[in-house]
CSV table of N, CA and C in Angstrom, one decimal:
chain,number,residue,atom,x,y,z
A,1,HIS,N,-1.2,16.7,4.5
A,1,HIS,CA,-1.8,16.7,5.9
A,1,HIS,C,-2.7,15.4,6.1
A,2,ARG,N,-3.3,15.0,5.0
A,2,ARG,CA,-4.2,13.8,5.1
A,2,ARG,C,-3.6,12.6,5.7
A,3,TYR,N,-2.3,12.5,5.3
A,3,TYR,CA,-1.6,11.2,5.7
A,3,TYR,C,-0.6,11.4,6.8
A,4,ALA,N,-0.8,12.5,7.6
A,4,ALA,CA,0.1,12.8,8.6
A,4,ALA,C,-0.5,12.8,10.0
A,5,GLY,N,-1.8,12.7,10.1
A,5,GLY,CA,-2.5,12.9,11.4
A,5,GLY,C,-3.1,11.5,11.9
A,6,ALA,N,-3.6,11.6,13.0
A,6,ALA,CA,-4.3,10.4,13.7
A,6,ALA,C,-5.6,10.1,13.0
A,7,ALA,N,-6.0,8.8,13.0
A,7,ALA,CA,-7.3,8.4,12.4
A,7,ALA,C,-7.7,7.3,13.3
A,8,ARG,N,-8.9,6.8,13.2
A,8,ARG,CA,-9.4,5.7,13.9
A,8,ARG,C,-8.5,4.4,13.7
A,9,GLU,N,-8.2,4.2,12.5
A,9,GLU,CA,-7.4,3.1,12.1
A,9,GLU,C,-5.9,3.2,12.5
A,10,PHE,N,-5.4,4.4,12.7
A,10,PHE,CA,-4.0,4.8,12.9
A,10,PHE,C,-3.9,5.7,14.2
A,11,PRO,N,-4.0,5.1,15.4
A,11,PRO,CA,-4.0,5.9,16.6
A,11,PRO,C,-2.7,6.3,17.1
A,12,MET,N,-2.0,7.3,16.3
A,12,MET,CA,-0.7,7.7,16.6
A,12,MET,C,-0.6,8.5,17.9
A,13,ASP,N,-1.6,8.9,18.6
A,13,ASP,CA,-1.5,9.6,19.8
A,13,ASP,C,-1.5,8.7,21.0
A,14,ALA,N,-1.6,7.4,20.8
A,14,ALA,CA,-1.7,6.4,21.9
A,14,ALA,C,-0.4,6.4,22.7
A,15,ALA,N,-0.4,6.2,24.0
A,15,ALA,CA,0.7,6.2,24.8
A,15,ALA,C,1.7,5.1,24.4
A,16,GLU,N,1.2,3.9,24.0
A,16,GLU,CA,2.0,2.8,23.6
A,16,GLU,C,2.9,3.1,22.3
A,17,ILE,N,2.3,3.9,21.5
A,17,ILE,CA,3.0,4.3,20.3
A,17,ILE,C,4.2,5.2,20.7
A,18,ALA,N,4.0,6.2,21.6
A,18,ALA,CA,5.0,7.1,22.0
A,18,ALA,C,6.1,6.3,22.8
A,19,THR,N,5.8,5.3,23.5
A,19,THR,CA,6.7,4.6,24.3
A,19,THR,C,7.6,3.8,23.3
A,20,THR,N,6.9,3.2,22.3
A,20,THR,CA,7.7,2.4,21.2
A,20,THR,C,8.7,3.2,20.5
A,21,LEU,N,8.3,4.5,20.2
A,21,LEU,CA,9.2,5.3,19.5
A,21,LEU,C,10.4,5.8,20.4
A,22,GLN,N,10.1,5.9,21.6
A,22,GLN,CA,11.2,6.3,22.5
A,22,GLN,C,12.2,5.1,22.6
A,23,VAL,N,11.7,3.9,22.7
A,23,VAL,CA,12.6,2.7,22.8
A,23,VAL,C,13.5,2.6,21.6
A,24,LEU,N,12.8,2.9,20.4
A,24,LEU,CA,13.5,2.8,19.1
A,24,LEU,C,14.7,3.8,19.0
A,25,ALA,N,14.7,4.9,19.7
A,25,ALA,CA,15.7,5.9,19.7
A,25,ALA,C,16.0,6.2,18.2
A,26,LEU,N,14.9,6.9,17.6
A,26,LEU,CA,15.0,7.1,16.1
A,26,LEU,C,16.1,8.2,15.8
A,27,PRO,N,16.6,8.2,14.5
A,27,PRO,CA,17.4,9.3,14.1
A,27,PRO,C,16.7,10.7,14.2
A,28,PRO,N,17.3,11.8,14.0
A,28,PRO,CA,16.7,13.0,14.2
A,28,PRO,C,15.6,13.2,13.1
A,29,PRO,N,14.7,14.2,13.3
A,29,PRO,CA,13.6,14.3,12.4
A,29,PRO,C,14.0,14.7,10.9
A,30,GLY,N,15.2,15.3,10.7
A,30,GLY,CA,15.7,15.6,9.4
A,30,GLY,C,16.1,14.3,8.6
A,31,ASP,N,16.4,13.3,9.3
A,31,ASP,CA,16.8,12.0,8.6
A,31,ASP,C,15.6,11.2,8.4
A,32,VAL,N,14.7,11.5,7.4
A,32,VAL,CA,13.5,10.8,7.2
A,32,VAL,C,13.8,9.4,6.8
A,33,ALA,N,14.7,9.2,5.9
A,33,ALA,CA,15.0,7.8,5.5
A,33,ALA,C,15.5,6.9,6.7
A,34,GLY,N,16.3,7.4,7.6
A,34,GLY,CA,16.7,6.7,8.8
A,34,GLY,C,15.6,6.3,9.6
A,35,ARG,N,14.6,7.3,9.8
A,35,ARG,CA,13.4,7.0,10.6
A,35,ARG,C,12.5,5.9,10.0
A,36,VAL,N,12.4,6.0,8.6
A,36,VAL,CA,11.6,5.0,8.0
A,36,VAL,C,12.3,3.6,8.1
A,37,ARG,N,13.6,3.6,7.9
A,37,ARG,CA,14.3,2.3,8.0
A,37,ARG,C,14.2,1.7,9.4
A,38,SER,N,14.3,2.5,10.5
A,38,SER,CA,14.3,2.0,11.9
A,38,SER,C,12.9,1.5,12.1
A,39,ILE,N,11.9,2.2,11.8
A,39,ILE,CA,10.5,1.7,12.1
A,39,ILE,C,10.2,0.6,11.3
A,40,TYR,N,10.5,0.6,10.1
A,40,TYR,CA,10.2,-0.6,9.2
A,40,TYR,C,10.9,-1.9,9.7
A,41,ALA,N,12.2,-1.8,10.1
A,41,ALA,CA,12.8,-2.9,10.6
A,41,ALA,C,12.3,-3.5,11.8
A,42,MET,N,11.8,-2.7,12.8
A,42,MET,CA,11.1,-3.1,14.0
A,42,MET,C,9.8,-3.9,13.6
A,43,VAL,N,9.0,-3.2,12.8
A,43,VAL,CA,7.7,-3.9,12.5
A,43,VAL,C,7.9,-5.2,11.7
A,44,ALA,N,8.8,-5.1,10.6
A,44,ALA,CA,9.0,-6.3,9.7
A,44,ALA,C,9.6,-7.5,10.5
A,45,HIS,N,10.6,-7.2,11.4
A,45,HIS,CA,11.4,-8.2,12.0
A,45,HIS,C,11.1,-8.5,13.4
A,46,GLU,N,10.5,-7.7,14.1
A,46,GLU,CA,10.1,-8.0,15.6
A,46,GLU,C,8.6,-8.2,15.9
A,47,VAL,N,7.8,-8.1,14.9
A,47,VAL,CA,6.4,-8.3,15.0
A,47,VAL,C,6.0,-9.4,14.0
A,48,ALA,N,5.5,-10.5,14.6
A,48,ALA,CA,5.2,-11.8,13.8
A,48,ALA,C,3.9,-11.6,12.9
A,49,THR,N,3.9,-12.2,11.8
A,49,THR,CA,2.7,-12.2,11.0
A,49,THR,C,2.0,-13.4,11.2
A,50,THR,N,0.7,-13.4,11.7
A,50,THR,CA,0.0,-14.5,12.0
A,50,THR,C,-1.3,-14.5,11.2
A,51,ALA,N,-1.6,-15.6,10.7
A,51,ALA,CA,-3.0,-15.8,10.0
A,51,ALA,C,-4.0,-15.7,11.1
A,52,GLY,N,-5.0,-14.9,10.8
A,52,GLY,CA,-6.1,-14.8,11.9
A,52,GLY,C,-5.7,-13.9,12.9
A,53,GLY,N,-4.6,-13.2,12.9
A,53,GLY,CA,-4.1,-12.2,13.9
A,53,GLY,C,-5.0,-11.0,13.8
A,54,SER,N,-4.7,-10.1,14.7
A,54,SER,CA,-5.5,-8.9,14.8
A,54,SER,C,-5.1,-7.9,13.7
A,55,ASP,N,-6.2,-7.2,13.2
A,55,ASP,CA,-6.1,-6.1,12.2
A,55,ASP,C,-5.8,-4.8,12.9
A,56,ASP,N,-5.9,-4.7,14.1
A,56,ASP,CA,-5.7,-3.5,14.9
A,56,ASP,C,-4.2,-3.1,15.2
A,57,ALA,N,-3.9,-1.9,15.0
A,57,ALA,CA,-2.5,-1.5,15.2
A,57,ALA,C,-2.0,-1.7,16.6
A,58,LEU,N,-2.8,-1.2,17.6
A,58,LEU,CA,-2.5,-1.3,19.0
A,58,LEU,C,-2.4,-2.8,19.5
A,59,LEU,N,-3.4,-3.6,19.1
A,59,LEU,CA,-3.3,-5.0,19.5
A,59,LEU,C,-2.1,-5.7,18.9
A,60,THR,N,-1.8,-5.4,17.6
A,60,THR,CA,-0.7,-6.0,17.0
A,60,THR,C,0.6,-5.6,17.8
A,61,LEU,N,0.7,-4.4,18.2
A,61,LEU,CA,2.0,-3.9,19.0
A,61,LEU,C,1.9,-4.7,20.3
A,62,ALA,N,0.8,-4.7,21.0
A,62,ALA,CA,0.8,-5.3,22.4
A,62,ALA,C,1.1,-6.9,22.2
A,63,ASN,N,0.7,-7.5,21.2
A,63,ASN,CA,0.9,-9.0,21.1
A,63,ASN,C,2.3,-9.3,20.3
A,64,HIS,N,2.9,-8.3,19.8
A,64,HIS,CA,4.1,-8.4,18.9
A,64,HIS,C,3.7,-9.5,17.9
A,65,ALA,N,2.4,-9.5,17.4
A,65,ALA,CA,2.1,-10.3,16.3
A,65,ALA,C,0.7,-9.8,15.9
A,66,GLY,N,0.4,-10.0,14.6
A,66,GLY,CA,-0.8,-9.5,13.9
A,66,GLY,C,-0.9,-9.9,12.6
A,67,SER,N,-2.1,-9.8,11.9
A,67,SER,CA,-2.2,-10.0,10.5
A,67,SER,C,-1.5,-9.1,9.7
A,68,GLU,N,-1.4,-9.3,8.3
A,68,GLU,CA,-0.7,-8.5,7.4
A,68,GLU,C,-1.3,-7.0,7.5
A,69,ARG,N,-2.6,-7.0,7.6
A,69,ARG,CA,-3.3,-5.7,7.8
A,69,ARG,C,-2.9,-5.1,9.1
A,70,GLY,N,-2.9,-5.8,10.2
A,70,GLY,CA,-2.5,-5.3,11.5
A,70,GLY,C,-1.1,-4.7,11.5
A,71,LYS,N,-0.1,-5.4,10.9
A,71,LYS,CA,1.2,-5.0,10.7
A,71,LYS,C,1.3,-3.7,9.9
A,72,THR,N,0.5,-3.6,8.9
A,72,THR,CA,0.5,-2.5,8.0
A,72,THR,C,-0.1,-1.3,8.8
A,73,ALA,N,-1.2,-1.5,9.6
A,73,ALA,CA,-1.7,-0.4,10.4
A,73,ALA,C,-0.7,0.0,11.4
A,74,LEU,N,0.1,-0.9,12.0
A,74,LEU,CA,1.1,-0.5,13.0
A,74,LEU,C,2.2,0.3,12.3
A,75,LEU,N,2.6,-0.1,11.2
A,75,LEU,CA,3.7,0.6,10.5
A,75,LEU,C,3.3,2.0,10.1
A,76,VAL,N,2.1,2.2,9.6
A,76,VAL,CA,1.6,3.5,9.2
A,76,VAL,C,1.5,4.4,10.5
A,77,THR,N,0.9,3.7,11.5
A,77,THR,CA,0.8,4.5,12.8
A,77,THR,C,2.1,5.0,13.4
A,78,LEU,N,3.1,4.1,13.4
A,78,LEU,CA,4.4,4.5,14.0
A,78,LEU,C,5.1,5.6,13.1
A,79,LEU,N,4.9,5.4,11.8
A,79,LEU,CA,5.6,6.4,10.9
A,79,LEU,C,4.9,7.7,11.0
A,80,ARG,N,3.6,7.8,11.1
A,80,ARG,CA,2.9,9.1,11.3
A,80,ARG,C,3.3,9.7,12.7
A,81,ALA,N,3.4,8.9,13.7
A,81,ALA,CA,3.8,9.5,15.0
A,81,ALA,C,5.1,10.0,15.0
A,82,ALA,N,6.1,9.4,14.2
A,82,ALA,CA,7.4,9.8,14.0
A,82,ALA,C,7.6,11.1,13.1
A,83,GLY,N,6.4,11.6,12.6
A,83,GLY,CA,6.5,12.8,11.7
A,83,GLY,C,6.7,12.5,10.3
A,84,VAL,N,6.5,11.2,9.8
A,84,VAL,CA,6.6,10.8,8.5
A,84,VAL,C,5.2,10.5,7.9
A,85,PRO,N,4.8,11.3,7.0
A,85,PRO,CA,3.4,11.0,6.4
A,85,PRO,C,3.4,9.6,5.8
A,86,ALA,N,2.3,8.8,6.0
A,86,ALA,CA,2.2,7.4,5.6
A,86,ALA,C,0.9,7.1,5.3
A,87,ARG,N,0.7,6.1,4.5
A,87,ARG,CA,-0.7,5.7,4.2
A,87,ARG,C,-0.7,4.1,3.8
A,88,PRO,N,-1.8,3.5,4.1
A,88,PRO,CA,-1.9,2.1,3.7
A,88,PRO,C,-2.3,2.0,2.2
A,89,VAL,N,-1.9,0.9,1.6
A,89,VAL,CA,-2.2,0.6,0.3
A,89,VAL,C,-2.9,-0.8,0.2
A,90,THR,N,-3.9,-1.0,-0.5
A,90,THR,CA,-4.5,-2.4,-0.6
A,90,THR,C,-4.4,-2.6,-2.1
A,91,GLY,N,-3.8,-3.7,-2.5
A,91,GLY,CA,-3.7,-4.2,-3.8
A,91,GLY,C,-3.8,-5.7,-4.0
A,92,LEU,N,-3.6,-6.1,-5.2
A,92,LEU,CA,-3.8,-7.6,-5.6
A,92,LEU,C,-2.4,-8.1,-5.9
A,93,GLU,N,-2.1,-9.2,-5.5
A,93,GLU,CA,-1.0,-10.0,-6.0
A,93,GLU,C,-1.5,-10.9,-7.2
A,94,VAL,N,-1.0,-10.6,-8.4
A,94,VAL,CA,-1.4,-11.3,-9.5
A,94,VAL,C,-0.3,-12.3,-10.0
A,95,ARG,N,-0.6,-13.5,-9.9
A,95,ARG,CA,0.4,-14.5,-10.4
A,95,ARG,C,-0.2,-15.4,-11.4
A,96,SER,N,0.5,-15.9,-12.3
A,96,SER,CA,0.0,-16.8,-13.3
A,96,SER,C,-0.3,-18.2,-12.6
A,97,GLY,N,-1.6,-18.6,-13.0
A,97,GLY,CA,-2.0,-19.9,-12.5
A,97,GLY,C,-2.6,-19.9,-11.1
A,98,ALA,N,-2.8,-18.8,-10.5
A,98,ALA,CA,-3.3,-18.6,-9.2
A,98,ALA,C,-4.3,-17.4,-9.1
A,99,PRO,N,-5.3,-17.6,-8.3
A,99,PRO,CA,-6.3,-16.5,-8.2
A,99,PRO,C,-5.6,-15.3,-7.5
A,100,PRO,N,-6.1,-14.1,-7.9
A,100,PRO,CA,-5.5,-12.9,-7.3
A,100,PRO,C,-5.7,-12.9,-5.7
A,101,ARG,N,-4.7,-12.4,-5.0
A,101,ARG,CA,-4.8,-12.4,-3.6
A,101,ARG,C,-4.7,-10.9,-3.1
A,102,GLU,N,-5.5,-10.5,-2.2
A,102,GLU,CA,-5.6,-9.1,-1.7
A,102,GLU,C,-4.3,-9.0,-0.7
A,103,ILE,N,-3.5,-8.0,-0.9
A,103,ILE,CA,-2.3,-7.7,-0.1
A,103,ILE,C,-2.3,-6.3,0.4
A,104,PRO,N,-2.1,-6.1,1.7
A,104,PRO,CA,-1.9,-4.7,2.1
A,104,PRO,C,-0.4,-4.3,2.2
A,105,TRP,N,0.0,-3.1,2.0
A,105,TRP,CA,1.4,-2.7,2.3
A,105,TRP,C,1.3,-1.2,2.6
A,106,ALA,N,2.3,-0.6,3.1
A,106,ALA,CA,2.4,0.8,3.4
A,106,ALA,C,3.2,1.7,2.5
A,107,GLU,N,2.9,2.9,2.4
A,107,GLU,CA,3.8,3.9,1.7
A,107,GLU,C,4.1,5.0,2.6
A,108,ALA,N,5.4,5.5,2.7
A,108,ALA,CA,5.9,6.5,3.4
A,108,ALA,C,6.3,7.7,2.4
A,109,TRP,N,6.1,8.9,2.8
A,109,TRP,CA,6.5,10.0,2.0
A,109,TRP,C,7.8,10.4,2.3
A,110,ALA,N,8.8,10.2,1.5
A,110,ALA,CA,10.2,10.4,1.8
A,110,ALA,C,10.9,11.0,0.4
A,111,SER,N,11.7,12.0,0.5
A,111,SER,CA,12.4,12.5,-0.6
A,111,SER,C,11.4,12.9,-1.8
A,112,GLY,N,10.2,13.4,-1.5
A,112,GLY,CA,9.4,13.8,-2.5
A,112,GLY,C,8.6,12.7,-3.2
A,113,ALA,N,8.6,11.6,-2.7
A,113,ALA,CA,7.9,10.5,-3.4
A,113,ALA,C,7.3,9.5,-2.3
A,114,TRP,N,6.3,8.7,-2.8
A,114,TRP,CA,5.8,7.6,-1.9
A,114,TRP,C,6.6,6.3,-2.1
A,115,VAL,N,7.2,5.9,-0.9
A,115,VAL,CA,8.1,4.8,-1.0
A,115,VAL,C,7.2,3.6,-0.4
A,116,PRO,N,7.1,2.5,-1.2
A,116,PRO,CA,6.4,1.3,-0.8
A,116,PRO,C,7.1,0.4,0.1
A,117,LEU,N,6.4,0.0,1.2
A,117,LEU,CA,7.1,-0.8,2.2
A,117,LEU,C,6.2,-2.0,2.6
A,118,SER,N,6.7,-3.2,2.6
A,118,SER,CA,5.9,-4.3,3.1
A,118,SER,C,6.2,-4.6,4.5
A,119,PRO,N,5.3,-4.6,5.4
A,119,PRO,CA,5.5,-4.8,6.8
A,119,PRO,C,5.8,-6.3,7.1
A,120,THR,N,5.5,-7.2,6.1
A,120,THR,CA,5.9,-8.6,6.3
A,120,THR,C,7.3,-8.8,5.8
A,121,GLY,N,8.0,-7.8,5.4
A,121,GLY,CA,9.4,-8.0,4.9
A,121,GLY,C,9.5,-8.4,3.5
A,122,ALA,N,8.5,-8.5,2.8
A,122,ALA,CA,8.5,-8.9,1.3
A,122,ALA,C,9.2,-7.9,0.5
A,123,PHE,N,9.1,-6.6,0.7
A,123,PHE,CA,9.8,-5.6,-0.1
A,123,PHE,C,10.0,-4.3,0.7
A,124,PHE,N,11.0,-3.6,0.2
A,124,PHE,CA,11.3,-2.3,0.8
A,124,PHE,C,11.8,-1.3,-0.3
A,125,ALA,N,11.1,-0.3,-0.5
A,125,ALA,CA,11.4,0.8,-1.5
A,125,ALA,C,11.1,0.5,-2.9
A,126,GLU,N,10.8,-0.8,-3.2
A,126,GLU,CA,10.4,-1.2,-4.7
A,126,GLU,C,9.3,-2.1,-4.6
A,127,ARG,N,8.2,-1.8,-5.2
A,127,ARG,CA,7.0,-2.7,-5.2
A,127,ARG,C,7.3,-3.8,-6.3
A,128,PRO,N,7.1,-5.1,-6.1
A,128,PRO,CA,7.2,-6.0,-7.1
A,128,PRO,C,6.1,-5.8,-8.2
A,129,ALA,N,6.5,-6.2,-9.5
A,129,ALA,CA,5.6,-6.0,-10.6
A,129,ALA,C,4.4,-6.9,-10.4
A,130,SER,N,4.4,-7.9,-9.6
A,130,SER,CA,3.2,-8.8,-9.4
A,130,SER,C,2.1,-8.1,-8.6
A,131,LEU,N,2.4,-6.9,-8.0
A,131,LEU,CA,1.4,-6.3,-7.1
A,131,LEU,C,0.8,-5.1,-7.9
A,132,VAL,N,-0.6,-5.1,-7.8
A,132,VAL,CA,-1.3,-4.0,-8.5
A,132,VAL,C,-2.0,-3.2,-7.3
A,133,ALA,N,-1.8,-1.9,-7.3
A,133,ALA,CA,-2.5,-1.1,-6.2
A,133,ALA,C,-4.0,-0.9,-6.6
A,134,LEU,N,-4.8,-1.1,-5.6
A,134,LEU,CA,-6.2,-0.8,-5.9
A,134,LEU,C,-6.7,0.4,-5.3
A,135,ARG,N,-6.3,0.7,-4.0
A,135,ARG,CA,-6.7,2.0,-3.2
A,135,ARG,C,-5.7,2.3,-2.2
A,136,THR,N,-5.7,3.6,-1.8
A,136,THR,CA,-4.8,4.1,-0.8
A,136,THR,C,-5.6,4.8,0.3
A,137,GLY,N,-5.0,4.9,1.4
A,137,GLY,CA,-5.6,5.9,2.4
A,137,GLY,C,-6.5,5.2,3.5
A,138,SER,N,-7.0,4.1,3.2
A,138,SER,CA,-7.9,3.4,4.2
A,138,SER,C,-7.9,1.9,3.9
A,139,PHE,N,-8.3,1.1,4.9
A,139,PHE,CA,-8.5,-0.3,4.7
A,139,PHE,C,-10.0,-0.7,4.3
A,140,ALA,N,-10.9,0.3,4.3
A,140,ALA,CA,-12.3,0.0,4.0
A,140,ALA,C,-12.4,-0.5,2.6
A,141,ASN,N,-12.8,-1.8,2.5
A,141,ASN,CA,-13.0,-2.4,1.1
A,141,ASN,C,-14.1,-1.8,0.3
A,142,VAL,N,-15.3,-1.7,1.0
A,142,VAL,CA,-16.5,-1.2,0.5
A,142,VAL,C,-17.1,-0.2,1.4
A,143,GLU,N,-17.5,0.9,1.0
A,143,GLU,CA,-18.3,1.8,1.8
A,143,GLU,C,-19.7,1.8,1.5
A,144,ALA,N,-20.6,1.5,2.4
A,144,ALA,CA,-22.0,1.4,2.2
A,144,ALA,C,-22.8,2.0,3.3
A,145,THR,N,-23.9,2.5,3.0
A,145,THR,CA,-24.8,3.1,4.1
A,145,THR,C,-26.1,2.2,4.1
A,146,GLY,N,-26.5,1.6,5.2
A,146,GLY,CA,-27.7,0.9,5.4
A,146,GLY,C,-27.6,-0.5,4.8
A,147,ALA,N,-26.4,-1.0,4.4
A,147,ALA,CA,-26.2,-2.3,3.9
A,147,ALA,C,-26.0,-3.2,5.1
A,148,GLU,N,-26.6,-4.4,5.0
A,148,GLU,CA,-26.4,-5.4,6.1
A,148,GLU,C,-25.2,-6.3,5.7
A,149,ALA,N,-25.1,-6.7,4.5
A,149,ALA,CA,-24.0,-7.6,4.1
A,149,ALA,C,-23.5,-7.1,2.7
A,150,VAL,N,-22.3,-7.1,2.4
A,150,VAL,CA,-21.6,-6.8,1.2
A,150,VAL,C,-20.5,-7.8,0.9
A,151,THR,N,-20.5,-8.4,-0.2
A,151,THR,CA,-19.4,-9.3,-0.6
A,151,THR,C,-18.7,-8.8,-1.9
A,152,TYR,N,-17.5,-9.2,-2.1
A,152,TYR,CA,-16.9,-8.9,-3.4
A,152,TYR,C,-15.8,-10.0,-3.6
A,153,HIS,N,-15.3,-10.1,-4.8
A,153,HIS,CA,-14.2,-11.0,-5.1
A,153,HIS,C,-13.5,-10.4,-6.3
A,154,TYR,N,-12.3,-10.9,-6.6
A,154,TYR,CA,-11.5,-10.4,-7.7
A,154,TYR,C,-11.2,-11.6,-8.7
A,155,GLU,N,-11.2,-11.2,-9.9
A,155,GLU,CA,-10.7,-12.2,-10.9
A,155,GLU,C,-9.7,-11.5,-11.8
A,156,ALA,N,-8.8,-12.2,-12.3
A,156,ALA,CA,-7.7,-11.7,-13.2
A,156,ALA,C,-7.7,-12.6,-14.4
A,157,LEU,N,-7.6,-11.8,-15.5
A,157,LEU,CA,-7.5,-12.4,-16.8
A,157,LEU,C,-6.4,-11.8,-17.6
A,158,ARG,N,-5.5,-12.6,-18.1
A,158,ARG,CA,-4.5,-12.2,-18.9
A,158,ARG,C,-4.8,-12.3,-20.4
A,159,GLU,N,-4.7,-11.1,-21.0
A,159,GLU,CA,-5.1,-11.0,-22.5
A,159,GLU,C,-3.8,-10.9,-23.3
A,160,HIS,N,-3.7,-11.6,-24.4
A,160,HIS,CA,-2.7,-11.4,-25.4
A,160,HIS,C,-3.2,-10.9,-26.6
A,161,LEU,N,-2.7,-9.7,-27.0
A,161,LEU,CA,-3.1,-9.0,-28.1
A,161,LEU,C,-2.1,-9.1,-29.2
A,162,ARG,N,-2.5,-9.1,-30.5
A,162,ARG,CA,-1.6,-9.2,-31.6
A,162,ARG,C,-1.1,-7.7,-31.7
A,163,SER,N,0.0,-7.4,-32.3
A,163,SER,CA,0.6,-6.1,-32.4
A,163,SER,C,-0.4,-5.1,-33.1
A,164,GLU,N,-1.2,-5.5,-34.2
A,164,GLU,CA,-2.0,-4.7,-34.9
A,164,GLU,C,-3.3,-4.3,-34.0
A,165,GLU,N,-3.6,-5.3,-33.1
A,165,GLU,CA,-4.8,-5.0,-32.2
A,165,GLU,C,-4.3,-3.9,-31.2
A,166,LEU,N,-3.1,-4.1,-30.7
A,166,LEU,CA,-2.6,-3.1,-29.7
A,166,LEU,C,-2.4,-1.7,-30.4
A,167,ALA,N,-1.9,-1.7,-31.7
A,167,ALA,CA,-1.7,-0.3,-32.4
A,167,ALA,C,-3.1,0.2,-32.6
A,168,ALA,N,-4.2,-0.5,-32.9
A,168,ALA,CA,-5.5,0.0,-33.1
A,168,ALA,C,-6.0,0.7,-31.9
A,169,MET,N,-5.7,0.2,-30.7
A,169,MET,CA,-6.2,0.8,-29.5
A,169,MET,C,-5.4,2.0,-29.1
A,170,MET,N,-4.3,2.2,-29.7
A,170,MET,CA,-3.4,3.5,-29.4
A,170,MET,C,-3.9,4.6,-30.3
A,171,VAL,N,-4.6,4.4,-31.4
A,171,VAL,CA,-5.0,5.5,-32.3
A,171,VAL,C,-6.1,6.4,-31.6
A,172,PRO,N,-5.9,7.7,-31.4
A,172,PRO,CA,-6.8,8.5,-30.8
A,172,PRO,C,-8.3,8.4,-31.5
A,173,ALA,N,-9.3,8.5,-30.7
A,173,ALA,CA,-10.7,8.5,-31.2
A,173,ALA,C,-11.0,9.9,-31.9
A,174,ASN,N,-10.4,10.9,-31.5
A,174,ASN,CA,-10.8,12.3,-31.9
A,174,ASN,C,-10.2,12.5,-33.3
A,175,PRO,N,-11.1,12.7,-34.3
A,175,PRO,CA,-10.7,12.8,-35.7
A,175,PRO,C,-9.6,13.8,-36.0
A,176,PRO,N,-9.6,15.0,-35.4
A,176,PRO,CA,-8.5,15.9,-35.8
A,176,PRO,C,-7.2,15.4,-35.3
A,177,THR,N,-7.1,14.6,-34.2
A,177,THR,CA,-5.8,14.1,-33.7
A,177,THR,C,-5.4,12.7,-34.3
A,178,ARG,N,-6.4,12.1,-35.1
A,178,ARG,CA,-6.2,10.8,-35.5
A,178,ARG,C,-4.9,10.7,-36.5
A,179,ASN,N,-4.8,11.8,-37.3
A,179,ASN,CA,-3.8,11.8,-38.3
A,179,ASN,C,-2.5,12.4,-37.8
A,180,PHE,N,-2.4,12.8,-36.5
A,180,PHE,CA,-1.2,13.3,-35.9
A,180,PHE,C,-0.2,12.2,-35.7
A,181,ARG,N,0.9,12.4,-36.1
A,181,ARG,CA,2.1,11.4,-35.9
A,181,ARG,C,3.2,12.1,-35.2
A,182,PRO,N,3.8,11.6,-34.2
A,182,PRO,CA,4.9,12.2,-33.5
A,182,PRO,C,6.2,12.3,-34.4
A,183,PHE,N,7.0,13.4,-34.2
A,183,PHE,CA,8.2,13.5,-35.0
A,183,PHE,C,9.2,12.6,-34.5
A,184,MET,N,9.9,12.0,-35.3
A,184,MET,CA,11.0,11.0,-34.9
A,184,MET,C,12.3,11.5,-35.4
């Protein structure tokens, strides 16, 4: 239920959202995969991704353009309005030789699992290994009360461990289980 209803970030009850779903002429509610594909295709291919664009779902829809976050908010909003539980995910793109970059994407609940969807068209149903999920459910980076300014940044470090170091890390710290070896 948490990912199926309206929220400030995801105004699924707005008239513009209902109109958009009518225009899309979605498959019947029982065809969740078809609904997800139709909504994804519209957001990924008919709404432009613009640097400095709006992060708001309704403004992104009205302008047919928005930021990565705005397109993700629109995708989540439309999916929820179509009866498909959906949530935003914020993660990091980690690439060798480049600083980590924060990336938003959506996940839709279909066939008993969360299906990852990039509203920029970067991926559908399979998240690339270069993306690491940090949080789900909201775009709020930091929640604070009474704070006037909060900043944060990410750093990524790739470590190379020798096989004996990796093996030592896998030995349980609990003495009774330390001597336990799985049967092979």
